Tab-separated table of C-alpha atoms and ligand atoms in Angstrom:
chain	number	residue	atom	x	y	z
A	390	MET	CA	35.513	-11.599	81.888
A	391	ASP	CA	32.038	-10.375	80.912
A	392	ASN	CA	32.179	-10.488	77.128
A	393	LEU	CA	28.735	-12.169	77.016
A	394	LYS	CA	26.912	-9.552	79.099
A	395	GLY	CA	23.467	-8.846	77.617
A	396	LYS	CA	23.366	-12.179	75.752
A	397	VAL	CA	20.829	-14.905	76.418
A	398	ALA	CA	22.095	-18.469	75.971
A	399	LEU	CA	20.021	-21.673	75.834
A	400	ILE	CA	21.994	-24.823	76.592
A	401	THR	CA	20.080	-28.029	75.896
A	402	GLY	CA	21.004	-30.731	78.393
A	403	GLY	CA	22.684	-27.944	80.333
A	404	SER	CA	22.178	-29.532	83.737
A	405	ARG	CA	24.792	-32.285	83.782
A	406	GLY	CA	28.128	-33.296	82.260
A	407	ILE	CA	29.429	-31.224	79.379
A	408	GLY	CA	26.268	-29.088	79.286
A	409	LYS	CA	26.719	-28.142	82.936
A	410	SER	CA	30.266	-26.944	82.299
A	411	ILE	CA	29.104	-24.950	79.304
A	412	SER	CA	26.286	-23.374	81.341
A	413	LYS	CA	28.690	-22.395	84.128
A	414	ARG	CA	31.270	-21.078	81.712
A	415	LEU	CA	28.874	-18.891	79.683
A	416	ALA	CA	27.238	-17.583	82.866
A	417	SER	CA	30.663	-16.731	84.293
A	418	GLN	CA	31.255	-14.637	81.178
A	419	GLY	CA	28.071	-12.640	81.762
A	420	ALA	CA	25.442	-14.460	79.692
A	421	THR	CA	21.961	-15.070	81.072
A	422	VAL	CA	21.809	-18.820	80.865
A	423	VAL	CA	18.780	-21.061	80.340
A	424	ILE	CA	19.465	-24.644	81.368
A	425	ASN	CA	17.312	-27.208	79.593
A	426	TYR	CA	16.878	-30.758	80.905
A	427	ILE	CA	14.351	-33.556	80.560
A	428	GLN	CA	13.936	-35.487	83.821
A	429	ASN	CA	16.612	-34.962	86.444
A	430	GLU	CA	15.240	-31.895	88.187
A	431	THR	CA	17.687	-32.187	91.095
A	432	ALA	CA	20.691	-31.913	88.777
A	433	ALA	CA	19.151	-28.895	87.032
A	434	GLU	CA	18.378	-27.150	90.329
A	435	ASP	CA	21.883	-27.920	91.680
A	436	THR	CA	23.510	-26.434	88.595
A	437	LYS	CA	21.221	-23.401	88.816
A	438	LYS	CA	22.194	-22.927	92.456
A	439	GLU	CA	25.926	-23.190	91.706
A	440	ILE	CA	25.619	-20.532	89.025
A	441	GLU	CA	23.539	-18.233	91.232
A	442	GLU	CA	26.045	-18.599	94.059
A	443	SER	CA	28.780	-17.333	91.789
A	444	GLY	CA	26.667	-14.347	90.791
A	445	GLY	CA	25.307	-15.624	87.463
A	446	GLN	CA	21.864	-15.123	85.919
A	447	VAL	CA	20.177	-18.457	85.298
A	448	PHE	CA	16.824	-20.086	84.561
A	449	THR	CA	15.799	-23.702	84.018
A	450	SER	CA	13.511	-25.026	81.306
A	451	LYS	CA	12.231	-28.587	81.198
A	452	PHE	CA	11.393	-29.969	77.771
A	453	ASP	CA	12.167	-32.885	75.496
A	454	VAL	CA	14.310	-31.683	72.597
A	455	ALA	CA	12.771	-34.446	70.467
A	456	ASP	CA	9.277	-32.955	70.856
A	457	PHE	CA	8.803	-30.384	68.087
A	458	ASP	CA	5.798	-28.618	69.644
A	459	ALA	CA	7.215	-28.538	73.182
A	460	VAL	CA	10.505	-27.086	71.929
A	461	HIS	CA	8.740	-24.316	70.019
A	462	GLU	CA	6.475	-23.491	72.960
A	463	GLU	CA	9.347	-23.293	75.446
A	464	VAL	CA	11.686	-21.360	73.163
A	465	ASP	CA	8.935	-18.813	72.466
A	466	LYS	CA	8.409	-18.406	76.226
A	467	ILE	CA	12.149	-17.878	76.798
A	468	ILE	CA	12.368	-15.260	74.066
A	469	GLU	CA	9.323	-13.421	75.391
A	470	LYS	CA	10.512	-13.525	78.991
A	471	LEU	CA	14.165	-12.622	78.395
A	472	GLY	CA	13.729	-10.343	75.398
A	473	GLY	CA	15.695	-12.419	72.882
A	474	LEU	CA	17.962	-15.401	72.409
A	475	HIS	CA	21.482	-14.942	71.105
A	476	ILE	CA	23.255	-18.230	71.735
A	477	LEU	CA	21.998	-21.790	71.258
A	478	ILE	CA	24.141	-24.700	72.381
A	479	ASN	CA	22.647	-27.938	71.056
A	480	ASN	CA	24.202	-30.269	73.596
A	481	ALA	CA	21.489	-32.723	74.748
A	482	GLY	CA	22.330	-36.236	73.647
A	483	ILE	CA	21.990	-39.882	74.603
A	484	THR	CA	23.533	-43.237	73.735
A	485	LYS	CA	21.839	-46.622	73.344
A	486	ASP	CA	24.867	-48.722	72.498
A	487	THR	CA	24.741	-52.222	71.102
A	488	LEU	CA	25.960	-54.057	68.028
A	489	LEU	CA	23.815	-53.543	64.929
A	490	MET	CA	22.867	-57.232	64.967
A	491	ARG	CA	21.195	-56.718	68.351
A	492	MET	CA	19.957	-53.150	67.925
A	493	LYS	CA	16.223	-52.713	68.317
A	494	GLU	CA	14.266	-50.315	66.163
A	495	GLU	CA	13.516	-48.218	69.248
A	496	ASP	CA	17.254	-47.926	70.078
A	497	TRP	CA	17.771	-46.440	66.646
A	498	ASP	CA	14.692	-44.205	66.764
A	499	ASN	CA	15.393	-42.815	70.262
A	500	VAL	CA	18.952	-41.828	69.493
A	501	ILE	CA	18.101	-40.263	66.144
A	502	SER	CA	15.082	-38.407	67.613
A	503	ILE	CA	16.965	-36.877	70.523
A	504	ASN	CA	20.436	-36.372	69.050
A	505	LEU	CA	19.565	-35.358	65.492
A	506	LYS	CA	15.917	-34.333	65.273
A	507	GLY	CA	16.413	-32.510	68.595
A	508	ILE	CA	18.959	-30.253	66.926
A	509	PHE	CA	16.606	-29.612	64.011
A	510	ASN	CA	13.779	-28.756	66.450
A	511	CYS	CA	15.817	-26.384	68.617
A	512	THR	CA	17.621	-24.676	65.747
A	513	LYS	CA	14.371	-24.135	63.841
A	514	ALA	CA	12.731	-22.753	66.970
A	515	VAL	CA	15.400	-20.050	67.499
A	516	THR	CA	15.932	-19.098	63.869
A	517	ARG	CA	13.133	-16.573	63.354
A	518	ASN	CA	14.264	-14.559	66.366
A	519	MET	CA	17.947	-14.716	65.419
A	520	PHE	CA	17.138	-13.652	61.860
A	521	LYS	CA	15.223	-10.660	63.227
A	522	GLN	CA	18.093	-9.788	65.563
A	523	ARG	CA	20.567	-10.287	62.681
A	524	GLU	CA	22.769	-11.898	65.286
A	525	GLY	CA	23.243	-15.382	66.670
A	526	ARG	CA	25.670	-18.100	67.623
A	527	ILE	CA	24.780	-21.777	67.348
A	528	VAL	CA	27.103	-24.544	68.507
A	529	ASN	CA	26.171	-28.194	67.979
A	530	LEU	CA	27.772	-31.022	69.945
A	531	THR	CA	28.836	-33.778	67.583
A	532	SER	CA	31.380	-36.489	68.503
A	533	VAL	CA	34.598	-38.127	67.391
A	534	VAL	CA	32.393	-41.199	66.959
A	535	GLY	CA	30.453	-39.427	64.207
A	536	GLU	CA	33.740	-38.762	62.422
A	537	MET	CA	35.551	-42.080	62.776
A	538	GLY	CA	32.829	-44.605	63.711
A	539	ASN	CA	32.848	-46.966	66.664
A	540	ALA	CA	31.650	-50.557	66.962
A	541	GLY	CA	28.440	-50.772	68.978
A	542	GLN	CA	27.412	-47.202	68.186
A	543	THR	CA	25.898	-47.247	64.684
A	544	ASN	CA	22.869	-45.241	65.844
A	545	TYR	CA	24.958	-42.706	67.771
A	546	ALA	CA	27.576	-42.390	64.990
A	547	ALA	CA	24.838	-41.801	62.406
A	548	SER	CA	23.211	-39.113	64.564
A	549	LYS	CA	26.515	-37.356	65.176
A	550	ALA	CA	27.608	-37.541	61.515
A	551	GLY	CA	24.197	-36.102	60.604
A	552	ILE	CA	24.845	-33.172	62.922
A	553	ILE	CA	27.971	-32.287	60.947
A	554	GLY	CA	26.027	-32.098	57.670
A	555	PHE	CA	23.255	-30.127	59.357
A	556	THR	CA	25.799	-27.683	60.818
A	557	LYS	CA	27.467	-27.035	57.470
A	558	ALA	CA	24.140	-26.511	55.670
A	559	CYS	CA	22.820	-24.183	58.395
A	560	ALA	CA	26.053	-22.192	58.315
A	561	ARG	CA	25.497	-21.489	54.615
A	562	GLU	CA	21.810	-20.610	55.100
A	563	MET	CA	22.358	-18.272	58.026
A	564	ALA	CA	25.639	-16.486	57.320
A	565	SER	CA	24.010	-13.556	55.545
A	566	ARG	CA	21.967	-12.854	58.702
A	567	GLY	CA	25.018	-12.578	60.931
A	568	ILE	CA	24.551	-16.008	62.468
A	569	THR	CA	27.421	-18.477	62.811
A	570	VAL	CA	26.822	-22.213	63.131
A	571	ASN	CA	29.634	-24.507	64.197
A	572	ALA	CA	30.085	-27.961	65.690
A	573	VAL	CA	32.327	-29.025	68.538
A	574	SER	CA	33.497	-32.611	68.287
A	575	PRO	CA	34.611	-34.019	71.638
A	576	GLY	CA	36.636	-37.194	71.976
A	577	PHE	CA	36.110	-39.243	75.121
A	578	ILE	CA	35.109	-36.932	77.965
A	579	LYS	CA	34.616	-37.832	81.625
A	580	THR	CA	30.834	-37.657	82.186
A	581	ASP	CA	27.946	-39.990	83.053
A	582	ILE	CA	27.961	-41.202	79.414
A	583	THR	CA	31.563	-42.470	79.605
A	584	ASP	CA	31.227	-43.625	83.235
A	585	GLU	CA	29.023	-46.403	81.824
A	586	LEU	CA	32.010	-47.900	79.930
A	587	THR	CA	33.778	-50.915	81.443
A	588	GLU	CA	37.186	-50.268	83.072
A	589	GLU	CA	38.765	-52.428	80.362
A	590	LEU	CA	37.264	-50.321	77.581
A	591	LYS	CA	38.281	-47.075	79.336
A	592	LYS	CA	41.901	-48.297	79.555
A	593	ASP	CA	41.826	-49.318	75.898
A	594	TYR	CA	40.537	-45.891	74.791
A	595	ILE	CA	43.078	-44.025	76.942
A	596	SER	CA	45.928	-46.065	75.467
A	597	ARG	CA	44.868	-44.791	72.026
A	598	ILE	CA	44.627	-41.093	73.012
A	599	PRO	CA	47.910	-39.232	72.337
A	600	LEU	CA	47.286	-36.859	75.285
A	601	ASN	CA	46.819	-40.010	77.379
A	602	ARG	CA	43.656	-39.092	79.297
A	603	PHE	CA	39.937	-38.598	78.886
A	604	GLY	CA	38.983	-34.964	78.362
A	605	THR	CA	37.092	-32.948	80.966
A	606	PRO	CA	33.783	-31.134	80.461
A	607	GLU	CA	35.761	-27.912	81.004
A	608	ASP	CA	37.941	-28.754	77.976
A	609	ILE	CA	34.764	-28.685	75.867
A	610	ALA	CA	33.286	-25.605	77.558
A	611	GLY	CA	36.440	-23.662	76.645
A	612	ALA	CA	36.020	-24.488	72.952
A	613	VAL	CA	32.335	-23.520	73.047
A	614	ALA	CA	33.134	-20.243	74.825
A	615	PHE	CA	35.615	-19.430	72.072
A	616	LEU	CA	33.122	-20.169	69.283
A	617	VAL	CA	30.476	-17.867	70.790
A	618	SER	CA	32.974	-15.055	71.410
A	619	ASP	CA	33.799	-12.134	69.106
A	620	ASP	CA	37.180	-13.766	68.426
A	621	ALA	CA	35.324	-16.429	66.428
A	622	ALA	CA	33.248	-13.964	64.357
A	623	TYR	CA	34.768	-15.191	61.065
A	624	ILE	CA	34.348	-18.923	61.786
A	625	THR	CA	31.265	-20.747	60.529
A	626	GLY	CA	30.476	-24.270	59.285
A	627	GLU	CA	33.516	-25.619	61.152
A	628	VAL	CA	33.953	-28.817	63.109
A	629	PHE	CA	36.179	-27.953	66.068
A	630	ARG	CA	37.822	-31.150	67.377
A	631	VAL	CA	38.603	-31.415	71.084
A	632	ASN	CA	39.704	-35.025	71.305
A	633	GLY	CA	43.211	-35.283	72.768
A	634	GLY	CA	44.557	-36.167	69.319
A	635	ILE	CA	42.739	-39.505	68.916
A	636	TYR	CA	41.385	-38.463	65.506
A	637	THR	CA	42.857	-35.648	63.403
S	1222	LIG	P1	25.216	-36.513	80.012
S	1222	LIG	O1	26.185	-36.295	81.112
S	1222	LIG	O2	24.554	-37.842	79.909
S	1222	LIG	O3	24.088	-35.365	80.093
S	1222	LIG	C1	23.054	-35.376	79.160
S	1222	LIG	C2	22.209	-34.126	79.317
S	1222	LIG	O4	21.229	-34.125	78.265
S	1222	LIG	C3	21.433	-34.072	80.623
S	1222	LIG	O5	21.320	-32.730	81.018
S	1222	LIG	C4	20.066	-34.645	80.233
S	1222	LIG	O6	18.999	-34.183	81.066
S	1222	LIG	C5	19.927	-34.029	78.852
S	1222	LIG	N1	18.973	-34.757	77.991
S	1222	LIG	C6	18.988	-36.057	77.636
S	1222	LIG	N2	17.943	-36.318	76.824
S	1222	LIG	C7	17.250	-35.154	76.671
S	1222	LIG	C8	16.095	-34.776	75.960
S	1222	LIG	N3	15.400	-35.664	75.226
S	1222	LIG	N4	15.675	-33.483	76.037
S	1222	LIG	C9	16.346	-32.581	76.776
S	1222	LIG	N5	17.469	-32.875	77.472
S	1222	LIG	C10	17.912	-34.154	77.420
S	1222	LIG	O7	25.891	-36.239	78.577
S	1222	LIG	P2	27.341	-35.650	78.225
S	1222	LIG	O8	28.324	-36.766	78.300
S	1222	LIG	O9	27.605	-34.414	78.972
S	1222	LIG	O10	27.155	-35.320	76.668
S	1222	LIG	C11	26.702	-34.051	76.219
S	1222	LIG	C12	26.797	-34.005	74.702
S	1222	LIG	O11	28.150	-34.211	74.289
S	1222	LIG	C13	25.978	-35.101	74.017
S	1222	LIG	O12	25.419	-34.590	72.823
S	1222	LIG	C14	27.006	-36.154	73.700
S	1222	LIG	O13	26.632	-36.956	72.613
S	1222	LIG	C15	28.221	-35.281	73.373
S	1222	LIG	N6	29.475	-35.990	73.519
S	1222	LIG	C16	29.832	-36.535	74.728
S	1222	LIG	C17	31.039	-37.221	74.820
S	1222	LIG	C18	31.491	-37.839	76.116
S	1222	LIG	O14	32.529	-38.536	76.079
S	1222	LIG	N7	30.836	-37.634	77.230
S	1222	LIG	C19	31.859	-37.357	73.691
S	1222	LIG	C20	31.463	-36.799	72.496
S	1222	LIG	C21	30.266	-36.113	72.416
S	1222	LIG	P3	18.527	-35.036	82.373
S	1222	LIG	O15	19.592	-34.815	83.407
S	1222	LIG	O16	17.214	-34.443	82.742
S	1222	LIG	O17	18.446	-36.466	81.940
């Protein structure tokens, strides 16, 4: 399938986990993919290599999504080099879990800066070009935790709930320019983030998931691929849940 041929897609945090699956999936559908990461160069290069080996077009771009100036600089370079940017997947995210009683100010600030301000930075950086093109697809990764809450994740839940409001407001601002803005809300997905959970907690979560398993990064990549496809042309401001039924 090459329905994304001629499109340039930037995937923040596209080197590992869910972002890696999204990068591979969009590249396999013909998009030229730009994989953003912050520190793990080996993971980014490995993902790049995998995509190249299957015939995809791919570049890497190292920047911190929380750094307003760096994001603008890098996005401008990408647009100049590749002649446009049609798809932005705001996927980069972190957790700094602890109960509110023990949460340090920096745990709060880090998570909000990367997860929420990062989406503001990246979306703002691509907007002028997408407006000019009168075309664009933006997909923001929120979380079931932003919708239902979770003990020990007040910072993360707040960032992910904020993303939903941001998505809905952007959708209204950008619709007249032919740009759709949606969120994908994963449940518990098997990646480095969930590998950090204790076995006991993993078992407890799985027992509460009607489909009785953690999701895979590919489950999320499929939803993202749908939202950037022509089939989703009339969908904007939506929160697309991919959570095995744990929250409906
Ligand atoms: P992950 O495996 O930990 O990968 C995180 C990615 O984000 C890496 O590529 C990392 O780059 C990059 N990154 C981290 N901080 C960054 C920054 N400041 N600037 C640029 N890139 C940065 O995460 P994941 O589990 O795939 O999660 C991806 C997204 O899905 C996140 O937004 C997460 O909140 C959301 N989500 C995940 C789950 C889940 O169960 N896994 C559930 C719901 C929602 P480096 O490799 O260089 O560090």
